Amino acid sequence: RTHDFPLVVPNHLQYKQPSILQGRTDVVTVTPWLAPVVWEGTFNPVLLDSIYRPRNITVAATVFAVGKYIKFLKDFLETSEQHFFVGFKVHVYVFTDRAQEVPQVKMAAGRQLMVRSVPSSKRWQEISARRMEMIQTLIEELHNSTDYIFCLDVDSKFHGHWGAESLGSLVAVIHPGYYRDDRSRFPYERRPTSRAYIAPGEGDFYYCGGAFGGRLQEVHLLAKTCRANFEADAKDGIEAAWQEESHLNRYMWTNKPSKVLSPEYLWQDFKSRNPEVHIVRFSGVIKNYAEIRPN
Ligand code: UD2
């Protein structure tokens, strides 16, 4: 389900006439299982805000800033204030081993920062992978206080609007690095012994580990499944090619996302912008891996 409730708009709301003939023709805006693919020009933000704002929804965002990655947090938080669900209730959950170094960022009314302590780690792969476990646990604590959750990489910044158009029960973002490629080139886990295995000739898109979300129950099931598969693999002495990103891709192959976000929702600063990308909303910053990773 893309929508979880009737789409009611206020009477007499004025907005641009939608066209059934004209729109984006340079990109695909719907998947073969009829999930919308969100690109600039496919939605009207005024209309969407008028539908979602009155519902008084709360959107959670999780972000991990372990070890030296704490240095990315300030820009992430400041730019999220400018672009991420502006005008909505937003709870940002920061998971860090350096709680004292969390920057003071002025947040608008209705927006809150929650800091949770996590252990330090020696391997970056473990930090990345353990996110699923912590997301699972967080959702179990949130119960019904939150409607939607997005799980985002910290080494990134917002540059443009990211709002209600991104809401859905299970939301995945197309990875900017592979969306023009044949699926045989996707960096899925290719060893059949791994629970993240995707066979040649299978798979839809290559999705980002750095941004995904949806309704709480859906993301809970995703996190729980990816965690269990990651841990079962570990017992067998196997770590998927891209850790939880591989497991996420395996999950989304069977459990199709109800909404797909275009690479506008996770670009990478080192890439020049392709013509179909009219706006970069969120983008990974350039980082020196040798300098910031624990090993
Ligand atoms: C890709 C994915 C990332 C993850 C990883 C594979 C994108 C854009 N990024 O990014 O989500 O799937 O491959 O494991 O899709 N972190 C820390 N401290 C550390 C290391 C990592 O806090 O020492 C956290 C932090 O929130 C970071 C995230 O883990 O944003 C992912 O790690 P990464 O950014 O180093 O991984 P990267 O860029 O290879």
Coordinates of N, CA and C in Angstrom, one line a residue, residues 53-235:
R53 N -0.3 17.4 6.1 CA -0.2 18.3 7.3 C -1.3 18.1 8.3
P54 N -2.6 18.2 7.8 CA -3.6 18.1 8.8 C -3.7 16.8 9.6
R55 N -3.0 15.8 9.1 CA -3.0 14.5 9.8 C -2.1 14.5 11.0
N56 N -1.3 15.5 11.1 CA -0.4 15.7 12.3 C 0.5 14.5 12.5
I57 N 1.1 14.0 11.4 CA 2.0 12.8 11.5 C 3.3 13.2 12.1
T58 N 4.0 12.2 12.7 CA 5.3 12.3 13.2 C 6.3 11.5 12.3
V59 N 7.3 12.1 11.9 CA 8.3 11.4 11.1 C 9.6 11.2 11.9
A60 N 10.1 10.0 12.0 CA 11.4 9.8 12.7 C 12.5 9.7 11.7
A61 N 13.7 10.1 12.0 CA 14.8 9.9 11.2 C 15.9 9.3 12.1
T62 N 16.6 8.2 11.6 CA 17.7 7.7 12.4 C 19.0 8.0 11.6
V63 N 20.0 8.3 12.4 CA 21.3 8.6 11.8 C 22.4 8.1 12.8
F64 N 23.4 7.4 12.3 CA 24.5 6.9 13.1 C 25.7 7.7 12.9
A65 N 26.3 8.1 14.0 CA 27.5 8.9 14.0 C 28.5 8.3 15.0
V66 N 29.1 7.2 14.5 CA 30.0 6.5 15.4 C 31.5 6.8 15.1
G67 N 32.3 7.1 16.1 CA 33.7 7.4 15.9 C 33.8 8.7 15.2
K68 N 34.7 8.7 14.2 CA 35.0 10.0 13.6 C 33.9 10.5 12.7
Y69 N 32.9 9.7 12.4 CA 31.7 10.2 11.6 C 30.9 11.2 12.3
I70 N 31.2 11.5 13.6 CA 30.6 12.6 14.3 C 30.7 13.9 13.6
K71 N 31.8 14.0 12.9 CA 32.1 15.3 12.3 C 31.1 15.7 11.2
F72 N 30.4 14.7 10.7 CA 29.4 14.9 9.6 C 28.1 15.4 10.2
L73 N 27.9 15.2 11.5 CA 26.6 15.4 12.1 C 26.0 16.8 12.0
K74 N 26.9 17.8 12.2 CA 26.4 19.2 12.2 C 25.8 19.6 10.9
D75 N 26.5 19.3 9.8 CA 25.9 19.7 8.5 C 24.6 18.9 8.2
F76 N 24.6 17.6 8.6 CA 23.5 16.8 8.3 C 22.3 17.4 9.1
L77 N 22.4 17.7 10.3 CA 21.3 18.3 11.1 C 20.9 19.6 10.7
E78 N 21.9 20.5 10.4 CA 21.5 21.9 9.9 C 20.8 21.9 8.6
T79 N 21.2 21.0 7.7 CA 20.5 21.0 6.4 C 19.2 20.3 6.5
S80 N 19.1 19.4 7.4 CA 17.8 18.7 7.5 C 16.7 19.7 8.1
E81 N 17.2 20.6 8.9 CA 16.2 21.7 9.3 C 15.7 22.5 8.1
Q82 N 16.5 22.7 7.1 CA 16.1 23.5 6.0 C 15.3 22.8 5.0
H83 N 15.4 21.4 4.9 CA 14.8 20.7 3.8 C 14.0 19.5 4.1
F84 N 14.2 18.9 5.2 CA 13.6 17.6 5.5 C 12.3 17.7 6.3
F85 N 11.2 17.4 5.6 CA 9.9 17.5 6.3 C 9.7 18.8 7.1
V86 N 10.0 19.9 6.4 CA 9.8 21.2 7.0 C 8.3 21.4 7.3
G87 N 7.9 21.8 8.5 CA 6.5 22.1 8.9 C 5.9 20.8 9.5
F88 N 6.6 19.7 9.5 CA 6.1 18.5 10.2 C 6.7 18.2 11.5
K89 N 6.1 17.3 12.3 CA 6.8 16.9 13.5 C 7.9 15.9 13.1
V90 N 9.1 16.2 13.5 CA 10.2 15.4 13.1 C 11.0 15.0 14.4
H91 N 11.3 13.8 14.6 CA 12.2 13.3 15.7 C 13.4 12.7 15.1
V92 N 14.6 13.4 15.3 CA 15.8 12.8 14.8 C 16.5 12.0 15.9
Y93 N 16.8 10.8 15.6 CA 17.5 9.9 16.6 C 18.9 9.7 16.2
V94 N 19.8 10.3 17.0 CA 21.2 10.2 16.7 C 21.8 9.1 17.5
F95 N 22.5 8.1 16.9 CA 23.1 7.0 17.6 C 24.6 7.3 17.5
T96 N 25.2 7.4 18.7 CA 26.6 7.8 18.7 C 27.4 7.2 19.9
D97 N 28.7 7.1 19.8 CA 29.5 6.8 21.0 C 30.2 8.0 21.5
R98 N 29.8 9.2 20.9 CA 30.4 10.4 21.4 C 29.4 11.5 21.7
A99 N 28.5 11.1 22.7 CA 27.3 12.0 23.0 C 27.7 13.4 23.3
Q100 N 28.9 13.6 24.0 CA 29.3 14.9 24.3 C 29.6 15.8 23.1
E101 N 29.9 15.1 22.0 CA 30.3 15.9 20.8 C 29.2 16.2 19.9
V102 N 28.0 15.8 20.3 CA 26.8 16.1 19.4 C 26.6 17.6 19.4
P103 N 26.6 18.2 18.2 CA 26.5 19.7 18.1 C 25.2 20.2 18.5
Q104 N 25.2 21.4 19.0 CA 23.9 22.1 19.3 C 23.4 22.7 18.1
V105 N 22.3 22.2 17.6 CA 21.7 22.7 16.4 C 20.3 23.2 16.7
K106 N 20.0 24.5 16.3 CA 18.7 25.1 16.7 C 17.7 24.4 15.8
M107 N 16.7 23.8 16.5 CA 15.6 23.1 15.7 C 14.3 23.9 15.8
A108 N 13.5 23.8 14.8 CA 12.3 24.5 14.7 C 11.3 23.8 15.7
A109 N 10.2 24.6 16.0 CA 9.1 24.0 16.8 C 8.6 22.7 16.2
G110 N 8.4 21.7 17.1 CA 7.9 20.5 16.6 C 9.0 19.5 16.2
R111 N 10.2 20.0 16.2 CA 11.3 19.1 15.8 C 12.2 18.8 17.0
Q112 N 12.6 17.6 17.2 CA 13.4 17.2 18.3 C 14.6 16.3 18.0
L113 N 15.7 16.5 18.8 CA 16.8 15.7 18.6 C 16.9 14.7 19.8
M114 N 17.1 13.4 19.5 CA 17.2 12.4 20.6 C 18.6 11.7 20.4
V115 N 19.4 11.7 21.5 CA 20.7 11.1 21.4 C 20.7 9.8 22.1
R116 N 21.2 8.8 21.4 CA 21.3 7.4 22.0 C 22.7 6.9 22.0
S117 N 23.2 6.4 23.1 CA 24.6 6.0 23.1 C 24.7 4.6 22.6
V118 N 25.7 4.4 21.8 CA 26.0 3.0 21.3 C 27.5 2.8 21.5
P119 N 27.9 1.5 21.6 CA 29.3 1.2 21.8 C 30.1 1.6 20.6
S120 N 31.4 1.9 20.8 CA 32.3 2.1 19.8 C 32.6 0.8 19.1
S121 N 33.2 0.9 17.9 CA 33.5 -0.3 17.2 C 34.8 -0.2 16.4
K122 N 35.4 -1.4 16.2 CA 36.7 -1.3 15.6 C 36.6 -1.5 14.1
R123 N 35.5 -2.2 13.6 CA 35.4 -2.4 12.2 C 34.2 -1.6 11.7
W124 N 34.5 -0.8 10.6 CA 33.4 0.0 10.0 C 32.3 -0.9 9.5
Q125 N 32.6 -2.1 9.0 CA 31.6 -3.0 8.5 C 30.6 -3.3 9.6
E126 N 31.1 -3.4 10.8 CA 30.2 -3.8 12.0 C 29.3 -2.6 12.3
I127 N 29.8 -1.4 12.3 CA 29.0 -0.2 12.6 C 27.9 -0.2 11.6
S128 N 28.2 -0.3 10.3 CA 27.2 -0.2 9.3 C 26.2 -1.3 9.5
A129 N 26.6 -2.5 9.7 CA 25.7 -3.6 9.8 C 24.9 -3.6 11.1
R130 N 25.4 -3.1 12.2 CA 24.6 -3.2 13.4 C 23.5 -2.1 13.4
R131 N 23.5 -1.3 12.4 CA 22.4 -0.3 12.4 C 21.0 -1.0 12.3
M132 N 20.9 -2.1 11.6 CA 19.6 -2.8 11.5 C 19.1 -3.2 12.9
E133 N 20.0 -3.7 13.7 CA 19.6 -4.2 15.0 C 19.1 -3.0 15.8
M134 N 19.8 -1.9 15.7 CA 19.4 -0.7 16.5 C 18.1 -0.1 16.0
I135 N 17.9 -0.1 14.7 CA 16.6 0.4 14.2 C 15.5 -0.5 14.6
Q136 N 15.7 -1.8 14.6 CA 14.7 -2.8 15.1 C 14.3 -2.4 16.5
T137 N 15.3 -2.3 17.4 CA 15.1 -2.0 18.8 C 14.4 -0.7 19.0
L138 N 14.8 0.3 18.3 CA 14.2 1.7 18.4 C 12.7 1.6 18.0
I139 N 12.4 0.9 16.9 CA 11.0 0.8 16.5 C 10.1 0.1 17.6
E140 N 10.7 -0.9 18.2 CA 10.0 -1.6 19.3 C 9.6 -0.7 20.4
E141 N 10.5 0.3 20.6 CA 10.2 1.3 21.7 C 9.3 2.4 21.3
L142 N 9.2 2.7 20.1 CA 8.4 3.8 19.6 C 6.9 3.5 19.6
H143 N 6.6 2.3 19.5 CA 5.1 1.9 19.5 C 4.4 2.7 18.5
N144 N 3.4 3.4 19.0 CA 2.5 4.2 18.1 C 2.8 5.7 18.1
S145 N 3.8 6.1 18.7 CA 4.1 7.5 18.8 C 4.6 8.1 17.5
T146 N 5.0 7.3 16.6 CA 5.6 7.8 15.3 C 4.9 7.1 14.2
D147 N 4.7 7.8 13.1 CA 4.0 7.2 11.9 C 5.0 6.7 10.9
Y148 N 6.0 7.4 10.5 CA 7.0 7.0 9.5 C 8.4 7.1 10.0
I149 N 9.3 6.3 9.4 CA 10.7 6.4 9.8 C 11.6 6.4 8.6
F150 N 12.6 7.2 8.6 CA 13.6 7.1 7.5 C 15.0 6.9 8.2
C151 N 15.8 6.0 7.6 CA 17.1 5.7 8.1 C 18.1 6.2 7.1
L152 N 18.9 7.1 7.6 CA 19.8 7.9 6.7 C 21.3 7.8 7.1
D153 N 22.1 7.9 6.1 CA 23.6 8.0 6.3 C 23.9 9.4 6.8
V154 N 24.9 9.4 7.7 CA 25.2 10.7 8.3 C 26.2 11.5 7.4
D155 N 27.0 10.8 6.6 CA 28.0 11.6 5.8 C 27.3 12.2 4.6
S156 N 26.2 12.9 4.8 CA 25.4 13.4 3.7 C 24.8 14.7 4.1
K157 N 24.3 15.5 3.1 CA 23.6 16.8 3.4 C 22.4 16.9 2.6
F158 N 21.4 17.6 3.1 CA 20.2 17.9 2.3 C 20.5 19.2 1.5
H159 N 20.0 19.2 0.2 CA 20.2 20.4 -0.6 C 18.9 20.9 -1.2
G160 N 17.8 20.1 -1.1 CA 16.5 20.4 -1.6 C 15.4 19.7 -0.9
H161 N 14.2 20.1 -1.3 CA 13.0 19.6 -0.6 C 12.9 18.1 -0.5
W162 N 12.7 17.6 0.7 CA 12.4 16.1 0.9 C 11.2 16.1 1.9
G163 N 10.0 15.8 1.3 CA 8.8 15.9 2.2 C 7.8 14.8 1.9
A164 N 6.5 15.1 2.1 CA 5.5 14.1 2.1 C 5.4 13.3 0.9
E165 N 6.0 13.7 -0.2 CA 5.9 12.9 -1.5 C 6.7 11.6 -1.3
S166 N 7.6 11.6 -0.3 CA 8.4 10.4 0.0 C 7.7 9.3 0.9
L167 N 6.5 9.7 1.4 CA 5.9 8.7 2.4 C 5.3 7.6 1.7
G168 N 5.4 6.4 2.3 CA 4.8 5.2 1.8 C 5.0 4.1 2.8
S169 N 4.4 2.9 2.6 CA 4.6 1.9 3.6 C 6.0 1.3 3.6
L170 N 6.6 1.1 2.4 CA 8.0 0.6 2.3 C 8.6 1.4 1.2
V171 N 9.7 2.2 1.6 CA 10.2 3.2 0.7 C 11.7 2.9 0.5
A172 N 12.1 2.7 -0.8 CA 13.5 2.5 -1.1 C 14.0 3.6 -2.1
V173 N 15.3 3.8 -2.0 CA 15.9 4.9 -2.9 C 16.8 4.2 -3.9
I174 N 16.7 4.5 -5.1 CA 17.6 4.0 -6.2 C 19.0 4.5 -6.0
H175 N 19.9 3.7 -6.0 CA 21.3 4.1 -5.8 C 21.8 4.9 -7.0
P176 N 22.5 6.0 -6.8 CA 22.9 6.9 -7.9 C 24.0 6.2 -8.8
G177 N 24.7 5.2 -8.3 CA 25.8 4.7 -9.0 C 25.5 3.7 -10.1
Y178 N 24.3 3.1 -10.0 CA 24.0 1.9 -10.9 C 22.7 2.0 -11.7
Y179 N 22.0 3.1 -11.6 CA 20.7 3.1 -12.2 C 20.6 3.1 -13.7
R180 N 21.8 3.3 -14.3 CA 21.8 3.2 -15.8 C 22.3 1.8 -16.3
D181 N 22.6 1.0 -15.3 CA 23.3 -0.3 -15.6 C 22.3 -1.5 -15.8
D182 N 22.8 -2.5 -16.5 CA 22.1 -3.7 -16.5 C 22.2 -4.4 -15.2
R183 N 21.2 -5.2 -14.8 CA 21.3 -5.7 -13.4 C 22.4 -6.7 -13.2
S184 N 22.9 -7.3 -14.3 CA 24.1 -8.2 -14.1 C 25.3 -7.4 -13.5
R185 N 25.3 -6.1 -13.6 CA 26.4 -5.3 -13.1 C 26.1 -4.8 -11.7
F186 N 25.0 -5.0 -11.1 CA 24.7 -4.5 -9.8 C 25.6 -5.2 -8.8
P187 N 26.1 -4.5 -7.8 CA 26.9 -5.2 -6.8 C 26.2 -6.0 -5.7
Y188 N 25.2 -6.7 -6.1 CA 24.5 -7.6 -5.2 C 25.4 -8.7 -4.7
E189 N 25.0 -9.3 -3.6 CA 25.8 -10.4 -3.1 C 25.6 -11.6 -4.0
R190 N 26.7 -12.1 -4.5 CA 26.6 -13.2 -5.6 C 27.0 -14.6 -5.1
R191 N 27.3 -14.7 -3.8 CA 27.6 -16.1 -3.4 C 26.4 -16.7 -2.8
P192 N 26.0 -17.9 -3.4 CA 24.7 -18.5 -3.0 C 24.7 -18.9 -1.5
T193 N 25.8 -19.0 -0.9 CA 25.8 -19.4 0.5 C 25.3 -18.2 1.4
S194 N 25.3 -17.0 0.9 CA 24.9 -15.9 1.7 C 23.3 -15.7 1.6
R195 N 22.7 -15.3 2.7 CA 21.3 -15.1 2.7 C 20.9 -13.8 2.0
A196 N 21.9 -13.1 1.5 CA 21.7 -11.8 0.7 C 21.8 -12.1 -0.8
Y197 N 22.0 -13.4 -1.1 CA 22.3 -13.8 -2.5 C 21.2 -13.4 -3.4
I198 N 21.5 -12.8 -4.5 CA 20.6 -12.6 -5.6 C 21.2 -13.2 -6.9
A199 N 20.5 -14.0 -7.5 CA 21.0 -14.8 -8.7 C 21.1 -13.9 -9.9
P200 N 22.0 -14.2 -10.8 CA 22.1 -13.5 -12.1 C 20.7 -13.5 -12.8
G201 N 20.3 -12.4 -13.4 CA 19.0 -12.4 -14.0 C 17.9 -12.1 -13.1
E202 N 18.2 -11.9 -11.8 CA 17.2 -11.5 -10.8 C 17.5 -10.1 -10.3
G203 N 16.5 -9.5 -9.6 CA 16.7 -8.2 -9.0 C 16.0 -7.1 -9.9
D204 N 15.5 -6.1 -9.2 CA 14.8 -5.0 -9.9 C 15.8 -3.8 -10.2
F205 N 16.1 -3.2 -9.0 CA 17.0 -2.0 -9.1 C 18.1 -2.3 -8.0
Y206 N 19.1 -1.4 -8.1 CA 20.1 -1.5 -6.9 C 19.7 -0.3 -6.0
Y207 N 19.3 -0.7 -4.8 CA 18.9 0.3 -3.8 C 20.0 0.7 -2.9
C208 N 19.9 1.9 -2.3 CA 20.9 2.4 -1.3 C 20.7 1.8 0.1
G209 N 21.8 1.5 0.7 CA 21.7 1.3 2.1 C 21.6 2.6 2.9
G210 N 22.0 3.7 2.3 CA 22.1 4.9 3.0 C 20.8 5.7 3.1
A211 N 19.7 5.2 2.6 CA 18.4 5.9 2.8 C 17.3 4.9 2.5
F212 N 16.5 4.6 3.4 CA 15.3 3.8 3.2 C 14.3 4.1 4.3
G213 N 13.0 3.7 4.2 CA 12.1 4.0 5.2 C 10.7 3.5 5.0
G214 N 9.7 4.1 5.6 CA 8.3 3.7 5.5 C 7.6 3.7 6.8
R215 N 6.5 3.0 6.8 CA 5.7 2.9 8.1 C 6.5 2.1 9.1
L216 N 6.3 2.3 10.3 CA 7.1 1.7 11.4 C 7.1 0.1 11.3
Q217 N 5.9 -0.4 11.1 CA 5.8 -1.9 11.1 C 6.6 -2.5 9.9
E218 N 6.5 -1.8 8.8 CA 7.2 -2.3 7.6 C 8.7 -2.3 7.8
V219 N 9.2 -1.2 8.3 CA 10.6 -1.0 8.5 C 11.1 -1.9 9.6
H220 N 10.2 -2.1 10.6 CA 10.6 -3.1 11.6 C 10.9 -4.5 11.1
L221 N 10.0 -4.9 10.2 CA 10.1 -6.2 9.6 C 11.4 -6.3 8.7
L222 N 11.6 -5.2 8.0 CA 12.8 -5.2 7.2 C 14.1 -5.2 8.0
A223 N 14.1 -4.4 9.1 CA 15.3 -4.4 9.9 C 15.5 -5.7 10.6
K224 N 14.5 -6.3 11.1 CA 14.5 -7.6 11.8 C 15.0 -8.7 10.9
T225 N 14.5 -8.7 9.7 CA 14.9 -9.7 8.7 C 16.3 -9.6 8.3
C226 N 16.7 -8.3 8.0 CA 18.1 -8.1 7.5 C 19.1 -8.4 8.7
R227 N 18.7 -8.0 9.9 CA 19.6 -8.3 11.0 C 19.7 -9.8 11.2
A228 N 18.6 -10.6 11.2 CA 18.6 -12.0 11.4 C 19.5 -12.7 10.3
N229 N 19.3 -12.2 9.0 CA 20.1 -12.8 7.9 C 21.5 -12.5 8.0
F230 N 21.8 -11.3 8.4 CA 23.2 -10.8 8.6 C 23.9 -11.7 9.7
E231 N 23.2 -11.9 10.8 CA 23.8 -12.7 11.9 C 23.9 -14.2 11.6
A232 N 22.9 -14.7 10.8 CA 23.0 -16.1 10.4 C 24.2 -16.3 9.5
D233 N 24.4 -15.3 8.6 CA 25.5 -15.3 7.7 C 26.8 -15.3 8.5
A234 N 26.9 -14.4 9.5 CA 28.1 -14.3 10.3 C 28.4 -15.6 11.0
K235 N 27.4 -16.3 11.4 CA 27.7 -17.6 12.1 C 28.3 -18.6 11.1

